[in-house]
mmCIF file of C-alpha atoms and ligand atoms in Angstrom:
data_model
loop_
_atom_site.group_PDB
_atom_site.id
_atom_site.type_symbol
_atom_site.label_atom_id
_atom_site.label_comp_id
_atom_site.label_asym_id
_atom_site.label_seq_id
_atom_site.Cartn_x
_atom_site.Cartn_y
_atom_site.Cartn_z
ATOM 1 C CA UNK A 25 -0.018 -0.061 -0.008
ATOM 2 C CA UNK A 26 1.178 3.441 -0.734
ATOM 3 C CA UNK A 27 2.096 5.396 2.503
ATOM 4 C CA UNK A 28 2.461 9.066 2.448
ATOM 5 C CA UNK A 29 2.966 11.177 5.541
ATOM 6 C CA UNK A 30 0.677 13.892 4.148
ATOM 7 C CA UNK A 31 -1.953 13.473 1.274
ATOM 8 C CA UNK A 32 -1.725 15.961 -1.493
ATOM 9 C CA UNK A 33 -5.285 16.856 -1.318
ATOM 10 C CA UNK A 34 -5.295 17.526 2.428
ATOM 11 C CA UNK A 35 -4.364 21.218 2.373
ATOM 12 C CA UNK A 36 -6.714 22.481 -0.546
ATOM 13 C CA UNK A 37 -9.552 20.525 1.139
ATOM 14 C CA UNK A 38 -9.021 22.083 4.558
ATOM 15 C CA UNK A 39 -9.087 25.372 2.932
ATOM 16 C CA UNK A 40 -12.514 25.069 1.493
ATOM 17 C CA UNK A 41 -13.879 23.299 4.406
ATOM 18 C CA UNK A 42 -16.833 25.330 5.914
ATOM 19 C CA UNK A 43 -15.823 24.037 9.460
ATOM 20 C CA UNK A 44 -12.365 25.090 9.115
ATOM 21 C CA UNK A 45 -13.341 28.597 7.887
ATOM 22 C CA UNK A 46 -15.504 29.107 10.819
ATOM 23 C CA UNK A 47 -12.590 27.789 12.911
ATOM 24 C CA UNK A 48 -9.859 29.887 11.569
ATOM 25 C CA UNK A 49 -11.917 33.152 11.802
ATOM 26 C CA UNK A 50 -12.679 32.416 15.361
ATOM 27 C CA UNK A 51 -9.432 30.954 16.283
ATOM 28 C CA UNK A 52 -7.757 34.290 15.900
ATOM 29 C CA UNK A 53 -9.989 35.737 18.586
ATOM 30 C CA UNK A 54 -9.204 32.903 20.996
ATOM 31 C CA UNK A 55 -5.631 31.980 19.880
ATOM 32 C CA UNK A 56 -3.757 30.236 22.522
ATOM 33 C CA UNK A 57 -6.617 28.564 23.904
ATOM 34 C CA UNK A 58 -5.995 25.586 21.734
ATOM 35 C CA UNK A 59 -2.713 24.477 23.196
ATOM 36 C CA UNK A 60 -3.028 21.635 25.914
ATOM 37 C CA UNK A 61 -0.152 20.159 27.812
ATOM 38 C CA UNK A 62 0.279 16.953 26.086
ATOM 39 C CA UNK A 63 2.138 15.350 28.969
ATOM 40 C CA UNK A 64 -0.764 15.902 31.297
ATOM 41 C CA UNK A 65 -3.156 14.496 28.566
ATOM 42 C CA UNK A 66 -1.327 11.356 28.073
ATOM 43 C CA UNK A 67 -0.875 10.391 31.685
ATOM 44 C CA UNK A 68 -4.724 10.887 32.249
ATOM 45 C CA UNK A 69 -5.372 8.865 29.309
ATOM 46 C CA UNK A 70 -3.295 5.955 30.338
ATOM 47 C CA UNK A 71 -5.411 5.929 33.538
ATOM 48 C CA UNK A 72 -8.690 6.309 31.624
ATOM 49 C CA UNK A 73 -7.949 3.480 29.155
ATOM 50 C CA UNK A 74 -7.393 0.668 31.610
ATOM 51 C CA UNK A 75 -10.223 -1.430 30.598
ATOM 52 C CA UNK A 76 -9.781 -3.628 27.587
ATOM 53 C CA UNK A 77 -11.963 -3.568 24.449
ATOM 54 C CA UNK A 78 -13.426 -7.157 23.883
ATOM 55 C CA UNK A 79 -13.472 -8.256 20.281
ATOM 56 C CA UNK A 80 -16.699 -8.072 18.314
ATOM 57 C CA UNK A 81 -18.906 -11.228 18.452
ATOM 58 C CA UNK A 82 -19.046 -13.131 15.237
ATOM 59 C CA UNK A 83 -21.260 -11.680 12.573
ATOM 60 C CA UNK A 84 -22.043 -11.577 9.011
ATOM 61 C CA UNK A 85 -22.276 -9.024 6.129
ATOM 62 C CA UNK A 86 -25.860 -8.115 5.220
ATOM 63 C CA UNK A 87 -25.706 -8.224 1.462
ATOM 64 C CA UNK A 88 -28.969 -6.167 1.061
ATOM 65 C CA UNK A 89 -27.015 -3.055 1.264
ATOM 66 C CA UNK A 90 -24.598 -3.131 -1.800
ATOM 67 C CA UNK A 91 -21.819 -0.662 -1.955
ATOM 68 C CA UNK A 92 -21.495 -0.248 -5.598
ATOM 69 C CA UNK A 93 -18.002 1.034 -4.951
ATOM 70 C CA UNK A 94 -14.675 -0.481 -3.772
ATOM 71 C CA UNK A 95 -14.342 -0.304 -0.083
ATOM 72 C CA UNK A 96 -11.898 2.468 1.043
ATOM 73 C CA UNK A 97 -8.690 1.284 2.295
ATOM 74 C CA UNK A 98 -8.797 0.988 6.033
ATOM 75 C CA UNK A 99 -5.897 3.321 6.708
ATOM 76 C CA UNK A 100 -7.584 6.058 4.818
ATOM 77 C CA UNK A 101 -10.857 5.753 6.471
ATOM 78 C CA UNK A 102 -9.399 5.475 9.922
ATOM 79 C CA UNK A 103 -6.899 8.455 9.494
ATOM 80 C CA UNK A 104 -8.863 11.082 7.467
ATOM 81 C CA UNK A 105 -11.434 12.195 10.000
ATOM 82 C CA UNK A 106 -13.880 14.942 10.997
ATOM 83 C CA UNK A 107 -14.127 14.995 14.719
ATOM 84 C CA UNK A 108 -14.205 18.676 16.094
ATOM 85 C CA UNK A 109 -13.877 17.510 19.589
ATOM 86 C CA UNK A 110 -10.400 16.637 18.813
ATOM 87 C CA UNK A 111 -9.833 19.703 16.583
ATOM 88 C CA UNK A 112 -10.571 20.850 13.136
ATOM 89 C CA UNK A 113 -7.908 19.163 11.114
ATOM 90 C CA UNK A 114 -8.471 15.900 9.371
ATOM 91 C CA UNK A 115 -5.487 14.292 11.301
ATOM 92 C CA UNK A 116 -6.936 13.693 14.715
ATOM 93 C CA UNK A 117 -6.696 9.931 14.780
ATOM 94 C CA UNK A 118 -3.594 9.873 17.119
ATOM 95 C CA UNK A 119 -5.160 12.121 19.704
ATOM 96 C CA UNK A 120 -8.617 10.313 19.410
ATOM 97 C CA UNK A 121 -6.818 7.061 20.355
ATOM 98 C CA UNK A 122 -6.970 8.564 23.870
ATOM 99 C CA UNK A 123 -10.570 8.006 23.924
ATOM 100 C CA UNK A 124 -11.509 5.866 26.895
ATOM 101 C CA UNK A 125 -13.442 3.209 25.037
ATOM 102 C CA UNK A 126 -14.350 1.209 28.141
ATOM 103 C CA UNK A 127 -16.313 1.380 30.288
ATOM 104 C CA UNK A 128 -18.786 3.244 28.121
ATOM 105 C CA UNK A 129 -22.312 3.979 29.137
ATOM 106 C CA UNK A 130 -25.261 5.218 26.760
ATOM 107 C CA UNK A 131 -27.989 6.943 28.457
ATOM 108 C CA UNK A 132 -31.520 6.827 26.961
ATOM 109 C CA UNK A 133 -34.064 9.224 28.178
ATOM 110 C CA UNK A 134 -36.840 11.547 27.336
ATOM 111 C CA UNK A 135 -40.141 10.065 25.772
ATOM 112 C CA UNK A 136 -39.543 6.395 26.064
ATOM 113 C CA UNK A 137 -41.546 3.826 28.065
ATOM 114 C CA UNK A 138 -38.248 2.232 29.245
ATOM 115 C CA UNK A 139 -35.520 5.023 29.981
ATOM 116 C CA UNK A 140 -32.290 3.497 31.062
ATOM 117 C CA UNK A 141 -28.696 3.315 30.888
ATOM 118 C CA UNK A 142 -26.858 0.607 28.879
ATOM 119 C CA UNK A 143 -23.246 -0.508 29.014
ATOM 120 C CA UNK A 144 -22.024 -0.584 25.389
ATOM 121 C CA UNK A 145 -21.047 -4.294 25.721
ATOM 122 C CA UNK A 146 -24.611 -5.033 27.114
ATOM 123 C CA UNK A 147 -26.053 -3.560 23.922
ATOM 124 C CA UNK A 148 -23.714 -5.439 21.750
ATOM 125 C CA UNK A 149 -24.945 -8.597 23.656
ATOM 126 C CA UNK A 150 -28.600 -7.741 23.429
ATOM 127 C CA UNK A 151 -28.943 -6.609 19.853
ATOM 128 C CA UNK A 152 -28.455 -8.471 16.645
ATOM 129 C CA UNK A 153 -25.012 -7.394 15.204
ATOM 130 C CA UNK A 154 -24.227 -7.503 11.431
ATOM 131 C CA UNK A 155 -21.877 -5.769 8.920
ATOM 132 C CA UNK A 156 -23.167 -3.386 6.460
ATOM 133 C CA UNK A 157 -21.044 -1.688 3.557
ATOM 134 C CA UNK A 158 -22.198 1.902 3.301
ATOM 135 C CA UNK A 159 -21.092 4.894 1.386
ATOM 136 C CA UNK A 160 -20.446 7.978 3.493
ATOM 137 C CA UNK A 161 -20.624 11.334 1.826
ATOM 138 C CA UNK A 162 -19.310 14.447 3.667
ATOM 139 C CA UNK A 163 -20.765 17.792 3.037
ATOM 140 C CA UNK A 164 -17.213 18.733 1.983
ATOM 141 C CA UNK A 165 -17.607 16.661 -0.984
ATOM 142 C CA UNK A 166 -15.337 13.674 -0.108
ATOM 143 C CA UNK A 167 -16.795 10.228 0.140
ATOM 144 C CA UNK A 168 -15.599 6.822 1.383
ATOM 145 C CA UNK A 169 -17.104 3.346 1.559
ATOM 146 C CA UNK A 170 -16.900 1.632 4.903
ATOM 147 C CA UNK A 171 -17.744 -1.818 6.224
ATOM 148 C CA UNK A 172 -19.481 -0.998 9.583
ATOM 149 C CA UNK A 173 -20.412 -3.492 12.200
ATOM 150 C CA UNK A 174 -23.295 -2.778 14.443
ATOM 151 C CA UNK A 175 -27.041 -2.828 14.825
ATOM 152 C CA UNK A 176 -30.080 -1.237 13.132
ATOM 153 C CA UNK A 177 -31.192 1.761 15.031
ATOM 154 C CA UNK A 178 -34.815 0.375 14.978
ATOM 155 C CA UNK A 179 -33.658 -2.471 17.154
ATOM 156 C CA UNK A 180 -32.681 -0.083 19.982
ATOM 157 C CA UNK A 181 -36.058 1.762 19.545
ATOM 158 C CA UNK A 182 -37.761 -1.607 20.167
ATOM 159 C CA UNK A 183 -35.825 -2.136 23.313
ATOM 160 C CA UNK A 184 -36.672 1.345 24.932
ATOM 161 C CA UNK A 185 -40.240 1.790 23.423
ATOM 162 C CA UNK A 186 -40.580 5.458 22.344
ATOM 163 C CA UNK A 187 -43.916 7.024 23.484
ATOM 164 C CA UNK A 188 -46.452 7.982 20.906
ATOM 165 C CA UNK A 189 -45.721 11.602 21.290
ATOM 166 C CA UNK A 190 -42.126 11.242 20.555
ATOM 167 C CA UNK A 191 -41.136 12.909 17.233
ATOM 168 C CA UNK A 192 -37.435 13.351 17.175
ATOM 169 C CA UNK A 193 -34.329 11.597 18.464
ATOM 170 C CA UNK A 194 -31.205 13.614 19.607
ATOM 171 C CA UNK A 195 -27.753 11.822 19.707
ATOM 172 C CA UNK A 196 -25.378 13.541 22.084
ATOM 173 C CA UNK A 197 -21.565 12.898 21.910
ATOM 174 C CA UNK A 198 -19.695 12.439 25.197
ATOM 175 C CA UNK A 199 -17.665 15.520 26.421
ATOM 176 C CA UNK A 200 -14.427 14.418 27.764
ATOM 177 C CA UNK A 201 -12.370 17.445 28.298
ATOM 178 C CA UNK A 202 -9.248 15.560 29.554
ATOM 179 C CA UNK A 203 -8.890 14.002 26.020
ATOM 180 C CA UNK A 204 -10.677 16.198 23.705
ATOM 181 C CA UNK A 205 -8.742 19.443 23.181
ATOM 182 C CA UNK A 206 -11.218 20.696 20.717
ATOM 183 C CA UNK A 207 -13.601 21.381 23.636
ATOM 184 C CA UNK A 208 -11.546 24.255 24.620
ATOM 185 C CA UNK A 209 -12.778 25.920 21.410
ATOM 186 C CA UNK A 210 -15.589 27.419 23.505
ATOM 187 C CA UNK A 211 -17.178 29.235 20.604
ATOM 188 C CA UNK A 212 -18.487 25.852 19.469
ATOM 189 C CA UNK A 213 -21.905 24.924 20.978
ATOM 190 C CA UNK A 214 -20.794 21.750 22.803
ATOM 191 C CA UNK A 215 -21.762 19.245 23.558
ATOM 192 C CA UNK A 216 -22.144 17.994 19.809
ATOM 193 C CA UNK A 217 -25.853 16.978 19.277
ATOM 194 C CA UNK A 218 -27.292 15.772 16.221
ATOM 195 C CA UNK A 219 -30.720 14.509 15.551
ATOM 196 C CA UNK A 220 -33.377 13.041 13.296
ATOM 197 C CA UNK A 221 -37.123 12.359 13.154
ATOM 198 C CA UNK A 222 -38.425 9.326 14.745
ATOM 199 C CA UNK A 223 -39.360 8.038 11.239
ATOM 200 C CA UNK A 224 -35.771 8.401 10.040
ATOM 201 C CA UNK A 225 -34.597 6.642 13.141
ATOM 202 C CA UNK A 226 -36.943 3.704 12.356
ATOM 203 C CA UNK A 227 -35.824 3.413 8.809
ATOM 204 C CA UNK A 228 -33.967 0.183 8.024
ATOM 205 C CA UNK A 229 -30.767 2.238 6.900
ATOM 206 C CA UNK A 230 -30.241 3.955 10.157
ATOM 207 C CA UNK A 231 -27.417 2.049 11.678
ATOM 208 C CA UNK A 232 -25.468 2.202 15.078
ATOM 209 C CA UNK A 233 -21.912 1.059 14.294
ATOM 210 C CA UNK A 234 -19.641 -0.414 17.114
ATOM 211 C CA UNK A 235 -16.943 -1.495 14.674
ATOM 212 C CA UNK A 236 -15.505 -1.164 11.145
ATOM 213 C CA UNK A 237 -13.408 -3.312 9.030
ATOM 214 C CA UNK A 238 -14.310 -6.298 11.471
ATOM 215 C CA UNK A 239 -12.672 -4.593 14.506
ATOM 216 C CA UNK A 240 -14.065 -2.606 17.430
ATOM 217 C CA UNK A 241 -14.709 1.041 16.496
ATOM 218 C CA UNK A 242 -11.736 3.341 17.558
ATOM 219 C CA UNK A 243 -12.023 6.735 18.858
ATOM 220 C CA UNK A 244 -11.184 8.492 15.428
ATOM 221 C CA UNK A 245 -14.292 7.151 13.849
ATOM 222 C CA UNK A 246 -16.579 7.715 16.694
ATOM 223 C CA UNK A 247 -15.853 4.553 18.979
ATOM 224 C CA UNK A 248 -17.111 2.929 20.820
ATOM 225 C CA UNK A 249 -20.563 3.699 19.546
ATOM 226 C CA UNK A 250 -21.908 6.086 16.810
ATOM 227 C CA UNK A 251 -24.797 6.518 14.365
ATOM 228 C CA UNK A 252 -24.660 6.657 10.601
ATOM 229 C CA UNK A 253 -27.445 7.877 8.232
ATOM 230 C CA UNK A 254 -25.953 7.027 4.819
ATOM 231 C CA UNK A 255 -28.414 9.079 2.850
ATOM 232 C CA UNK A 256 -27.589 12.386 4.761
ATOM 233 C CA UNK A 257 -24.386 14.315 4.801
ATOM 234 C CA UNK A 258 -21.906 12.965 7.225
ATOM 235 C CA UNK A 259 -22.118 15.761 9.752
ATOM 236 C CA UNK A 260 -25.540 14.233 10.849
ATOM 237 C CA UNK A 261 -23.809 10.995 11.896
ATOM 238 C CA UNK A 262 -22.780 11.813 15.542
ATOM 239 C CA UNK A 263 -19.726 10.098 16.958
ATOM 240 C CA UNK A 264 -18.980 8.641 20.449
ATOM 241 C CA UNK A 265 -22.575 8.863 21.335
ATOM 242 C CA UNK A 266 -23.164 8.888 25.203
ATOM 243 C CA UNK A 267 -26.921 9.948 25.349
ATOM 244 C CA UNK A 268 -29.903 9.367 23.123
ATOM 245 C CA UNK A 269 -32.989 11.578 23.891
ATOM 246 C CA UNK A 270 -36.560 11.133 22.557
ATOM 247 C CA UNK A 271 -38.455 14.467 22.321
ATOM 248 C CA UNK A 272 -41.480 15.965 20.736
ATOM 249 C CA UNK A 273 -39.241 19.077 19.791
ATOM 250 C CA UNK A 274 -36.756 19.289 16.929
ATOM 251 C CA UNK A 275 -33.334 19.232 18.608
ATOM 252 C CA UNK A 276 -31.024 22.248 18.168
ATOM 253 C CA UNK A 277 -28.253 20.520 16.299
ATOM 254 C CA UNK A 278 -24.618 21.485 16.255
ATOM 255 C CA UNK A 279 -23.804 22.591 12.771
ATOM 256 C CA UNK A 280 -27.209 24.061 12.495
ATOM 257 C CA UNK A 281 -26.567 26.332 15.464
ATOM 258 C CA UNK A 282 -23.058 27.417 14.024
ATOM 259 C CA UNK A 283 -24.290 28.230 10.495
ATOM 260 C CA UNK A 284 -28.122 27.543 9.794
ATOM 261 C CA UNK A 285 -27.961 28.750 6.158
ATOM 262 C CA UNK A 286 -25.405 26.200 5.253
ATOM 263 C CA UNK A 287 -26.087 23.218 7.575
ATOM 264 C CA UNK A 288 -29.880 22.358 7.927
ATOM 265 C CA UNK A 289 -31.515 20.017 10.051
ATOM 266 C CA UNK A 290 -32.399 17.536 7.348
ATOM 267 C CA UNK A 291 -29.103 17.518 5.213
ATOM 268 C CA UNK A 292 -30.298 14.979 2.787
ATOM 269 C CA UNK A 293 -27.685 14.484 -0.005
ATOM 270 C CA UNK A 294 -28.790 16.094 -3.350
ATOM 271 C CA UNK A 295 -26.304 16.719 -6.170
ATOM 272 C CA UNK A 296 -28.568 19.503 -7.522
ATOM 273 C CA UNK A 297 -28.621 21.653 -4.416
ATOM 274 C CA UNK A 298 -25.423 23.355 -3.988
ATOM 275 C CA UNK A 299 -23.851 24.282 -0.694
ATOM 276 C CA UNK A 300 -23.891 28.106 -0.583
ATOM 277 C CA UNK A 301 -20.170 28.050 -1.135
ATOM 278 C CA UNK A 302 -19.596 25.019 -3.465
ATOM 279 C CA UNK A 303 -21.222 22.529 -5.840
ATOM 280 C CA UNK A 304 -22.456 19.323 -4.580
ATOM 281 C CA UNK A 305 -22.713 17.780 -8.031
ATOM 282 C CA UNK A 306 -19.787 15.428 -7.610
ATOM 283 C CA UNK A 307 -17.523 13.954 -4.947
ATOM 284 C CA UNK A 308 -13.831 12.881 -4.374
ATOM 285 C CA UNK A 309 -13.411 9.341 -3.564
ATOM 286 C CA UNK A 310 -11.014 9.059 -0.532
ATOM 287 C CA UNK A 311 -7.761 7.135 -1.269
ATOM 288 C CA UNK A 312 -8.105 7.756 -5.087
ATOM 289 C CA UNK A 313 -7.889 10.462 -7.540
ATOM 290 C CA UNK A 314 -11.408 9.788 -8.742
ATOM 291 C CA UNK A 315 -14.311 12.243 -8.871
ATOM 292 C CA UNK A 316 -17.710 10.712 -9.382
ATOM 293 C CA UNK A 317 -21.202 12.165 -9.732
ATOM 294 C CA UNK A 318 -23.026 12.564 -6.565
ATOM 295 C CA UNK A 319 -26.467 10.722 -6.204
ATOM 296 C CA UNK A 320 -29.693 11.841 -4.818
ATOM 297 C CA UNK A 321 -29.944 10.461 -1.338
ATOM 298 C CA UNK A 322 -26.378 9.145 -1.805
ATOM 299 C CA UNK A 323 -27.946 6.387 -4.124
ATOM 300 C CA UNK A 324 -30.314 5.236 -1.174
ATOM 301 C CA UNK A 325 -33.497 6.781 -2.472
ATOM 302 C CA UNK A 326 -35.222 3.332 -2.768
ATOM 303 C CA UNK A 327 -35.024 3.019 1.020
ATOM 304 C CA UNK A 328 -35.731 6.651 2.090
ATOM 305 C CA UNK A 329 -37.390 8.850 -0.359
ATOM 306 C CA UNK A 330 -40.808 7.810 0.976
ATOM 307 C CA UNK A 331 -39.820 9.686 4.311
ATOM 308 C CA UNK A 332 -39.940 13.018 2.676
ATOM 309 C CA UNK A 333 -43.186 13.054 0.617
ATOM 310 C CA UNK A 334 -45.152 15.218 2.841
ATOM 311 C CA UNK A 335 -42.416 17.569 3.758
ATOM 312 C CA UNK A 336 -41.941 19.714 0.594
ATOM 313 C CA UNK A 337 -42.030 22.970 2.531
ATOM 314 C CA UNK A 338 -39.042 21.928 4.526
ATOM 315 C CA UNK A 339 -35.415 22.640 3.390
ATOM 316 C CA UNK A 340 -34.667 19.030 2.935
ATOM 317 C CA UNK A 341 -31.328 19.323 1.137
ATOM 318 C CA UNK A 342 -29.073 21.569 3.136
HETATM 319 N N1 MTE B 19 -19.247 14.348 17.667
HETATM 320 C C1 MTE B 19 -18.979 14.547 16.391
HETATM 321 N N2 MTE B 19 -19.517 13.760 15.386
HETATM 322 C C2 MTE B 19 -19.300 13.944 14.182
HETATM 323 C C3 MTE B 19 -18.302 14.996 13.722
HETATM 324 C C4 MTE B 19 -17.739 15.719 14.789
HETATM 325 O O1 MTE B 19 -16.868 16.807 14.497
HETATM 326 N N3 MTE B 19 -18.112 15.551 16.102
HETATM 327 N N4 MTE B 19 -18.107 15.279 12.388
HETATM 328 C C5 MTE B 19 -19.118 14.837 11.576
HETATM 329 C C6 MTE B 19 -18.698 14.789 10.098
HETATM 330 S S1 MTE B 19 -18.569 16.295 9.459
HETATM 331 C C7 MTE B 19 -18.441 13.655 9.322
HETATM 332 S S2 MTE B 19 -18.177 13.867 7.706
HETATM 333 C C8 MTE B 19 -18.292 12.445 9.995
HETATM 334 C C9 MTE B 19 -16.947 11.801 9.590
HETATM 335 O O2 MTE B 19 -16.883 10.505 10.246
HETATM 336 P P1 MTE B 19 -15.489 9.841 10.087
HETATM 337 O O3 MTE B 19 -14.393 10.645 10.564
HETATM 338 O O4 MTE B 19 -15.616 8.412 10.744
HETATM 339 O O5 MTE B 19 -15.334 9.570 8.598
HETATM 340 O O6 MTE B 19 -18.531 12.386 11.230
HETATM 341 C C10 MTE B 19 -19.508 13.410 11.858
HETATM 342 N N5 MTE B 19 -19.773 13.120 13.211
HETATM 343 MO MO1 MO B 20 -18.596 16.102 7.131
#
């Protein structure tokens, strides 16, 4: 495999990155706040990471969801990330390796008949785990294809029984200041919360990975537990989820709070609706020099287009 210390596209990409623009502008106001004493960090992390991560149980690939693209090289997918809790560059993987993956508790609250806390290993025991190869399309117009291991979000819904009035689901990322230097960037509306409607959560594509490439999910990619909505821009897919709340009010979501005109609540993928600052017509395949046309709903329309037929007045595509 070709190994380079820096990818040629990294710099141009980060210059057009919306997130990075916001960051750079504000960073000048708060310069200095971003430096953390790395010695203190690593000694804390050594302590926090004492518990071992068990291997995933045996499971099989679900062939219903065909990738129609080559799987992205594992090294690309695990080292080119967006994870602002660790900073705004794509190269956060090493820092994110400090994420304390065990023990990990997920709190489920709000409008459910059975609110409770789960240990992540308990969820892995309780729910049917499978592998799904999904395409992931970032709003910045790069894409990768990933074999995720995890469970269908609807299985979790069955476990906690949403109440009839629950209309939305909010996914909150853990805030761990000792290992997440990005949290010091106090102009961001931490904690990271993303959300969807209850119908979207119940859709068979909505998935909760606990692994990728057959291994437990590492911190860089949102381990130990995240969500993915493959028909929506990647920023909707919250990482390292610690709390899931069922509610009757549309959650205030992270990027929507930062820049509502550019990052809507729905963020469904549509090549014909440009981002205000660039086209969404095509995408760059991570780890290659290829650019390919973007597809409506990232090519998953057969599964999800029915979710939106009565919502024409909403801004479904940004
Ligand atoms: N908590 C949290 N979740 C997040 C992000 C983030 O910064 N923080 N970035 C999002 C964005 S913009 C994308 S494209 C995907 C990237 O996931 P990956 O790094 O596993 O490719 O995670 C999403 N989930
Ligand atoms: Mo993204």
